[in-house]
C-alpha positions as a Python dict, from the first residue, in 0.01 Angstrom:
ca = {
    (1, 'X'): (0, 0, 0),
    (2, 'X'): (-324, 2, -203),
    (3, 'X'): (-195, 302, -400),
    (4, 'X'): (129, 137, -510),
    (5, 'X'): (0, -45, -826),
    (6, 'X'): (-91, 281, -997),
    (7, 'X'): (260, 413, -932),
    (8, 'X'): (415, 96, -1076),
    (9, 'X'): (257, 171, -1413),
    (10, 'X'): (535, 427, -1458),
    (11, 'X'): (849, 236, -1579),
    (12, 'X'): (1071, 486, -1399),
    (13, 'X'): (970, 327, -1066),
    (14, 'X'): (1084, -9, -933),
    (15, 'X'): (961, -156, -606),
    (16, 'X'): (1219, -384, -442),
    (17, 'X'): (1180, -592, -127),
    (18, 'X'): (1507, -584, 69),
    (19, 'X'): (1537, -910, 257),
    (20, 'X'): (1851, -856, 464),
    (21, 'X'): (2067, -592, 627),
    (22, 'X'): (2294, -450, 358),
    (23, 'X'): (2566, -331, 596),
    (24, 'X'): (2626, -695, 681),
    (25, 'X'): (2702, -767, 316),
    (26, 'X'): (2975, -501, 318),
    (27, 'X'): (3127, -672, 621),
    (28, 'X'): (3132, -1001, 426),
    (29, 'X'): (3320, -837, 139),
    (30, 'X'): (3575, -696, 381),
    (31, 'X'): (3620, -1033, 554),
    (32, 'X'): (3693, -1202, 222),
    (33, 'X'): (3970, -954, 145),
    (34, 'X'): (4135, -1007, 485),
    (35, 'X'): (4244, -1365, 415),
    (36, 'X'): (4613, -1436, 446),
    (37, 'X'): (4864, -1450, 160),
    (38, 'X'): (4821, -1734, -89),
    (39, 'X'): (4990, -1733, -431),
    (40, 'X'): (4758, -2012, -554),
    (41, 'X'): (4447, -1793, -560),
    (42, 'X'): (4281, -1953, -255),
    (43, 'X'): (4338, -1672, -5),
    (44, 'X'): (4193, -1324, -47),
    (45, 'X'): (3874, -1327, -250),
    (46, 'X'): (3563, -1149, -360),
    (47, 'X'): (3299, -1415, -311),
    (48, 'X'): (3023, -1496, -558),
    (49, 'X'): (2750, -1236, -581),
    (50, 'X'): (2966, -945, -474),
    (51, 'X'): (3126, -940, -818),
    (52, 'X'): (2787, -808, -938),
    (53, 'X'): (2704, -589, -636),
    (54, 'X'): (2692, -222, -725),
    (55, 'X'): (2616, -2, -1024),
    (56, 'X'): (2965, -19, -1181),
    (57, 'X'): (2971, -398, -1170),
    (58, 'X'): (2618, -426, -1310),
    (59, 'X'): (2700, -203, -1607),
    (60, 'X'): (3029, -386, -1667),
    (61, 'X'): (2849, -723, -1662),
    (62, 'X'): (2590, -607, -1916),
    (63, 'X'): (2873, -497, -2147),
    (64, 'X'): (3058, -828, -2102),
    (65, 'X'): (2751, -1030, -2199),
    (66, 'X'): (2750, -858, -2540),
    (67, 'X'): (3124, -890, -2604),
    (68, 'X'): (3208, -1082, -2921),
    (69, 'X'): (3525, -1205, -2749),
    (70, 'X'): (3328, -1353, -2456),
    (71, 'X'): (3139, -1641, -2622),
    (72, 'X'): (3058, -1824, -2296),
    (73, 'X'): (2776, -1591, -2193),
    (74, 'X'): (2684, -1449, -2534),
    (75, 'X'): (2613, -1794, -2680),
    (76, 'X'): (2430, -1897, -2363),
    (77, 'X'): (2190, -1602, -2400),
    (78, 'X'): (2152, -1637, -2777),
    (79, 'X'): (2054, -2004, -2770),
    (80, 'X'): (1841, -2000, -2456),
    (81, 'X'): (1498, -1954, -2620),
    (82, 'X'): (1547, -2263, -2834),
    (83, 'X'): (1675, -2472, -2545),
    (84, 'X'): (1398, -2352, -2314),
    (85, 'X'): (1125, -2449, -2563),
    (86, 'X'): (1250, -2808, -2545),
    (87, 'X'): (1183, -2803, -2169),
    (88, 'X'): (826, -2676, -2175),
    (89, 'X'): (665, -3019, -2201),
    (90, 'X'): (801, -3102, -1854),
    (91, 'X'): (614, -2814, -1685),
    (92, 'X'): (320, -2872, -1450),
    (93, 'X'): (-26, -2786, -1580),
    (94, 'X'): (-208, -2461, -1509),
    (95, 'X'): (-78, -2116, -1410),
    (96, 'X'): (289, -2101, -1313),
    (97, 'X'): (478, -1860, -1091),
    (98, 'X'): (840, -1788, -1176),
    (99, 'X'): (1121, -1727, -925),
    (100, 'X'): (1450, -1633, -1092),
    (101, 'X'): (1756, -1679, -869),
    (102, 'X'): (2019, -1443, -1011),
    (103, 'X'): (1832, -1304, -1316),
    (104, 'X'): (2142, -1152, -1478),
    (105, 'X'): (2054, -921, -1767),
    (106, 'X'): (1694, -1050, -1776),
    (107, 'X'): (1705, -1175, -2136),
    (108, 'X'): (1659, -1539, -2040),
    (109, 'X'): (1379, -1451, -1801),
    (110, 'X'): (1205, -1272, -2087),
    (111, 'X'): (1212, -1589, -2299),
    (112, 'X'): (1055, -1790, -2018),
    (113, 'X'): (797, -1524, -1929),
    (114, 'X'): (708, -1471, -2296),
    (115, 'X'): (620, -1841, -2327),
    (116, 'X'): (398, -1832, -2017),
    (117, 'X'): (239, -1503, -2123),
    (118, 'X'): (157, -1628, -2474),
    (119, 'X'): (-35, -1922, -2323),
    (120, 'X'): (-212, -1727, -2050),
    (121, 'X'): (-20, -1911, -1777),
    (122, 'X'): (171, -1624, -1616),
    (123, 'X'): (164, -1591, -1239),
    (124, 'X'): (397, -1392, -1018),
    (125, 'X'): (748, -1302, -1135),
    (126, 'X'): (994, -1290, -843),
    (127, 'X'): (1355, -1211, -943),
    (128, 'X'): (1603, -1254, -656),
    (129, 'X'): (1954, -1109, -648),
    (130, 'X'): (2203, -965, -399),
    (131, 'X'): (2236, -655, -619),
    (132, 'X'): (1951, -402, -639),
    (133, 'X'): (2104, -257, -957),
    (134, 'X'): (2107, -599, -1121),
    (135, 'X'): (1743, -650, -1026),
    (136, 'X'): (1640, -323, -1189),
    (137, 'X'): (1833, -406, -1507),
    (138, 'X'): (1690, -758, -1524),
    (139, 'X'): (1332, -654, -1454),
    (140, 'X'): (1333, -390, -1726),
    (141, 'X'): (1465, -637, -1986),
    (142, 'X'): (1256, -935, -1874),
    (143, 'X'): (920, -754, -1887),
    (144, 'X'): (967, -559, -2209),
    (145, 'X'): (666, -603, -2443),
    (146, 'X'): (498, -848, -2201),
    (147, 'X'): (163, -826, -2025),
    (148, 'X'): (265, -910, -1669),
    (149, 'X'): (73, -682, -1428),
    (150, 'X'): (305, -466, -1215),
    (151, 'X'): (135, -602, -904),
    (152, 'X'): (258, -953, -995),
    (153, 'X'): (625, -851, -1003),
    (154, 'X'): (808, -870, -671),
    (155, 'X'): (1187, -814, -699),
    (156, 'X'): (1372, -932, -387),
    (157, 'X'): (1720, -814, -290),
    (158, 'X'): (1859, -1113, -104),
    (159, 'X'): (2163, -1341, -91),
    (160, 'X'): (1999, -1676, -170),
    (161, 'X'): (2309, -1875, -72),
    (162, 'X'): (2235, -1827, 303),
    (163, 'X'): (1995, -2071, 478),
    (164, 'X'): (1825, -1807, 694),
    (165, 'X'): (1760, -1592, 387),
    (166, 'X'): (1608, -1888, 204),
    (167, 'X'): (1369, -1944, 495),
    (168, 'X'): (1246, -1585, 461),
    (169, 'X'): (1224, -1613, 83),
    (170, 'X'): (1031, -1938, 111),
    (171, 'X'): (779, -1778, 349),
    (172, 'X'): (729, -1487, 107),
    (173, 'X'): (676, -1718, -192),
    (174, 'X'): (433, -1945, -8),
    (175, 'X'): (228, -1646, 104),
    (176, 'X'): (216, -1506, -250),
    (177, 'X'): (137, -1828, -443),
    (178, 'X'): (-20, -2071, -197),
    (179, 'X'): (5, -2427, -329),
    (180, 'X'): (18, -2327, -695),
    (181, 'X'): (329, -2458, -877),
    (182, 'X'): (648, -2253, -905),
    (183, 'X'): (930, -2273, -1158),
    (184, 'X'): (1261, -2176, -996),
    (185, 'X'): (1566, -2107, -1209),
    (186, 'X'): (1941, -2075, -1161),
    (187, 'X'): (2077, -1994, -1506),
    (188, 'X'): (2398, -1876, -1672),
    (189, 'X'): (2624, -2132, -1495),
    (190, 'X'): (2575, -1931, -1173),
    (191, 'X'): (2595, -2247, -961),
    (192, 'X'): (2957, -2294, -1074),
    (193, 'X'): (3056, -1961, -916),
    (194, 'X'): (3017, -2098, -563),
    (195, 'X'): (3291, -2289, -377),
    (196, 'X'): (3036, -2534, -235),
    (197, 'X'): (2822, -2578, -545),
    (198, 'X'): (2671, -2915, -456),
    (199, 'X'): (2583, -2798, -105),
    (200, 'X'): (2414, -2490, -248),
    (201, 'X'): (2203, -2692, -492),
    (202, 'X'): (2103, -2926, -209),
    (203, 'X'): (2013, -2629, 10),
    (204, 'X'): (1798, -2470, -260),
    (205, 'X'): (1618, -2799, -324),
    (206, 'X'): (1559, -2861, 46),
    (207, 'X'): (1435, -2513, 128),
    (208, 'X'): (1239, -2423, -184),
    (209, 'X'): (1120, -2725, -382),
    (210, 'X'): (783, -2891, -323),
    (211, 'X'): (657, -3190, -526),
    (212, 'X'): (459, -2963, -761),
    (213, 'X'): (753, -2730, -829),
    (214, 'X'): (1028, -2742, -1093),
    (215, 'X'): (1385, -2616, -1093),
    (216, 'X'): (1552, -2502, -1417),
    (217, 'X'): (1930, -2532, -1392),
    (218, 'X'): (2183, -2423, -1656),
    (219, 'X'): (2550, -2517, -1631),
    (220, 'X'): (2853, -2521, -1859),
    (221, 'X'): (2983, -2863, -1964),
    (222, 'X'): (3298, -3022, -2100),
    (223, 'X'): (3356, -3340, -2298),
    (224, 'X'): (3719, -3366, -2186),
    (225, 'X'): (3907, -3324, -1862),
    (226, 'X'): (4281, -3285, -1870),
    (227, 'X'): (4535, -3007, -1831),
    (228, 'X'): (4501, -2899, -2194),
    (229, 'X'): (4124, -2873, -2160),
    (230, 'X'): (4164, -2672, -1840),
    (231, 'X'): (4394, -2424, -2015),
    (232, 'X'): (4148, -2395, -2304),
    (233, 'X'): (3862, -2325, -2062),
    (234, 'X'): (4060, -2047, -1895),
    (235, 'X'): (4150, -1905, -2236),
    (236, 'X'): (3781, -1843, -2312),
    (237, 'X'): (3769, -1587, -2032),
    (238, 'X'): (4107, -1428, -2092),
    (239, 'X'): (4027, -1318, -2448),
    (240, 'X'): (3749, -1074, -2354),
    (241, 'X'): (3844, -714, -2267),
    (242, 'X'): (3490, -651, -2140),
    (243, 'X'): (3506, -953, -1912),
    (244, 'X'): (3835, -830, -1768),
    (245, 'X'): (3676, -491, -1701),
    (246, 'X'): (3386, -665, -1529),
    (247, 'X'): (3589, -881, -1291),
    (248, 'X'): (3814, -592, -1189),
    (249, 'X'): (3521, -354, -1131),
    (250, 'X'): (3455, -504, -788),
    (251, 'X'): (3823, -472, -698),
    (252, 'X'): (3812, -105, -789),
    (253, 'X'): (3495, -60, -584),
    (254, 'X'): (3611, -229, -263),
    (255, 'X'): (3983, -141, -252),
    (256, 'X'): (4215, 146, -343),
    (257, 'X'): (4431, -81, -562),
    (258, 'X'): (4565, 72, -881),
    (259, 'X'): (4452, -184, -1139),
    (260, 'X'): (4702, -327, -1385),
    (261, 'X'): (4525, -551, -1638),
    (262, 'X'): (4850, -741, -1698),
    (263, 'X'): (4823, -866, -1339),
    (264, 'X'): (4491, -1041, -1413),
    (265, 'X'): (4511, -1410, -1501),
    (266, 'X'): (4263, -1691, -1564),
    (267, 'X'): (4391, -2023, -1431),
    (268, 'X'): (4239, -2354, -1540),
    (269, 'X'): (4253, -2656, -1308),
    (270, 'X'): (4123, -3013, -1312),
    (271, 'X'): (3883, -3060, -1020),
    (272, 'X'): (3900, -3434, -952),
    (273, 'X'): (3682, -3609, -1211),
    (274, 'X'): (3386, -3373, -1180),
    (275, 'X'): (3478, -3049, -1356),
    (276, 'X'): (3727, -2809, -1501),
    (277, 'X'): (3770, -2524, -1253),
    (278, 'X'): (3859, -2171, -1363),
    (279, 'X'): (3997, -1916, -1117),
    (280, 'X'): (4019, -1553, -1221),
    (281, 'X'): (4285, -1395, -999),
    (282, 'X'): (4461, -1065, -959),
    (283, 'X'): (4828, -1113, -864),
    (284, 'X'): (5067, -861, -715),
    (285, 'X'): (5342, -849, -977),
    (286, 'X'): (5504, -525, -867),
    (287, 'X'): (5804, -701, -715),
    (288, 'X'): (5732, -556, -370),
    (289, 'X'): (5464, -545, -100),
    (290, 'X'): (5147, -335, -132),
    (291, 'X'): (4883, -233, 119),
    (292, 'X'): (4510, -243, 49),
    (293, 'X'): (4261, -3, 203),
    (294, 'X'): (3923, -174, 251),
    (295, 'X'): (3571, -26, 267),
    (296, 'X'): (3591, 12, 648),
    (297, 'X'): (3917, 216, 604),
    (298, 'X'): (4127, -60, 755),
    (299, 'X'): (4435, -185, 569),
    (300, 'X'): (4569, -531, 490),
    (301, 'X'): (4907, -632, 346),
    (302, 'X'): (4922, -748, -16),
    (303, 'X'): (5269, -905, -51),
    (304, 'X'): (5448, -968, -377),
    (305, 'X'): (5291, -1265, -566),
    (306, 'X'): (4991, -1270, -333),
    (307, 'X'): (4653, -1305, -508),
    (308, 'X'): (4293, -1193, -488),
    (309, 'X'): (4044, -1434, -640),
    (310, 'X'): (3788, -1231, -833),
    (311, 'X'): (3575, -1508, -982),
    (312, 'X'): (3534, -1884, -974),
    (313, 'X'): (3372, -2087, -1251),
    (314, 'X'): (3349, -2446, -1370),
    (315, 'X'): (3265, -2664, -1668),
    (316, 'X'): (3115, -2991, -1549),
    (317, 'X'): (3179, -3340, -1685),
    (318, 'X'): (2872, -3561, -1746),
    (319, 'X'): (2971, -3785, -1455),
    (320, 'X'): (3037, -3487, -1228),
    (321, 'X'): (2700, -3335, -1308),
    (322, 'X'): (2513, -3660, -1246),
    (323, 'X'): (2683, -3709, -909),
    (324, 'X'): (2602, -3353, -805),
    (325, 'X'): (2233, -3409, -878),
    (326, 'X'): (2230, -3731, -675),
    (327, 'X'): (2408, -3566, -382),
    (328, 'X'): (2167, -3271, -394),
    (329, 'X'): (1868, -3509, -393),
    (330, 'X'): (1714, -3383, -715),
    (331, 'X'): (1611, -3576, -1025),
    (332, 'X'): (1589, -3478, -1393),
    (333, 'X'): (1255, -3461, -1567),
    (334, 'X'): (1401, -3303, -1881),
    (335, 'X'): (1736, -3197, -2028),
    (336, 'X'): (1903, -3050, -2334),
    (337, 'X'): (2273, -3045, -2414),
    (338, 'X'): (2431, -2803, -2659),
    (339, 'X'): (2783, -2919, -2738),
    (340, 'X'): (3019, -2712, -2950),
    (341, 'X'): (3263, -2851, -3202),
    (342, 'X'): (3593, -2977, -3070),
    (343, 'X'): (3906, -2803, -3198),
    (344, 'X'): (4258, -2935, -3229),
    (345, 'X'): (4360, -2752, -2908),
    (346, 'X'): (4053, -2808, -2690),
    (347, 'X'): (3764, -3051, -2631),
    (348, 'X'): (3402, -2971, -2702),
    (349, 'X'): (3260, -2730, -2445),
    (350, 'X'): (2885, -2687, -2417),
    (351, 'X'): (2579, -2600, -2209),
    (352, 'X'): (2341, -2826, -2020),
    (353, 'X'): (1987, -2711, -1939),
    (354, 'X'): (1813, -2935, -1687),
    (355, 'X'): (1459, -2941, -1552),
    (356, 'X'): (1468, -3082, -1201),
    (357, 'X'): (1235, -3180, -922),
    (358, 'X'): (1295, -3298, -566),
    (359, 'X'): (1399, -3662, -558),
    (360, 'X'): (1125, -3772, -318),
    (361, 'X'): (849, -3587, -502),
    (362, 'X'): (500, -3717, -425),
    (363, 'X'): (171, -3620, -592),
    (364, 'X'): (107, -3249, -533),
    (365, 'X'): (-158, -3144, -277),
    (366, 'X'): (-495, -3000, -377),
    (367, 'X'): (-452, -2633, -476),
    (368, 'X'): (-491, -2377, -199),
    (369, 'X'): (-568, -2016, -275),
    (370, 'X'): (-271, -1782, -239),
    (371, 'X'): (-267, -1517, 31),
    (372, 'X'): (-341, -1155, -49),
    (373, 'X'): (-80, -982, -264),
    (374, 'X'): (32, -664, -79),
    (375, 'X'): (97, -491, -413),
    (376, 'X'): (-258, -532, -543),
    (377, 'X'): (-553, -301, -486),
}
């Protein structure tokens, strides 16, 4: 292990810590596609994370983020540096370690790391994602032109939505950083992709956050919540050819379905008073039954008008966001809201960037030296 740092100086190499058995992830994908028929988009599904799992999906996502017809993510990336700078006064003092949950293309991580690097406050950088390909893409982009030592970069391939995985991740982080403060992040409206979004935020806060830590959360927001607003939210996704290629890439990877882009729809719904919910579904419109072959070579029926949910997203109302934070037992120590201009056919959609800490935060303990880094000499 002492020889690894010299190897990491070559950008062609990436060291990745694999935190779970990958064959089990393939079984999860297969289980999601075995659900019974449901024309509403609540049956068969590719659950969050697996939409990005694999080389084809990673490349398709990178292309979608640069699509002029997909403003949701493009504007989120373009404005992040400015919004992040408004959060920096809420950071703890001293060196900071950064744990990025779902780093995406790495461009937002670069903005955060560049700030820490320019002030001599950089600690470890630990990107965490279910996709090894996404980790490699994100790490390359995040560290470009920065001075983060290779030995301080620990990519972790892990599904952070599972409690047992979070326990292992927490143990790794504590060993690496000791009692020094950590900034965790969940950016790009990733939280909205999960069915149980509030439960996930509560789980992350419970398992990961200590009083000295901070949690940077980015979510999409809406100023209105009615059927017209829901249709307008869905329309944002439908307009992008690159986004459509991205969401169907997982379907092509895990099934033998012949993809017809006309069978892909984005459906906007009002989720109580908390959010606009967007389901991206693939519907069998052939007029007859089909049969899907899954990764384990088994087959499942795909009747006419049955659906496969490819992606779930949300835009949160102010009240819905506040309630989610209370239920997750986290409090805001800083926030910015970017709200777009309302149009005649839709309300103002925007982005909220929140700096959070655990609700029962007490004064942090005296610093304890971190354990030895296995990637250092």
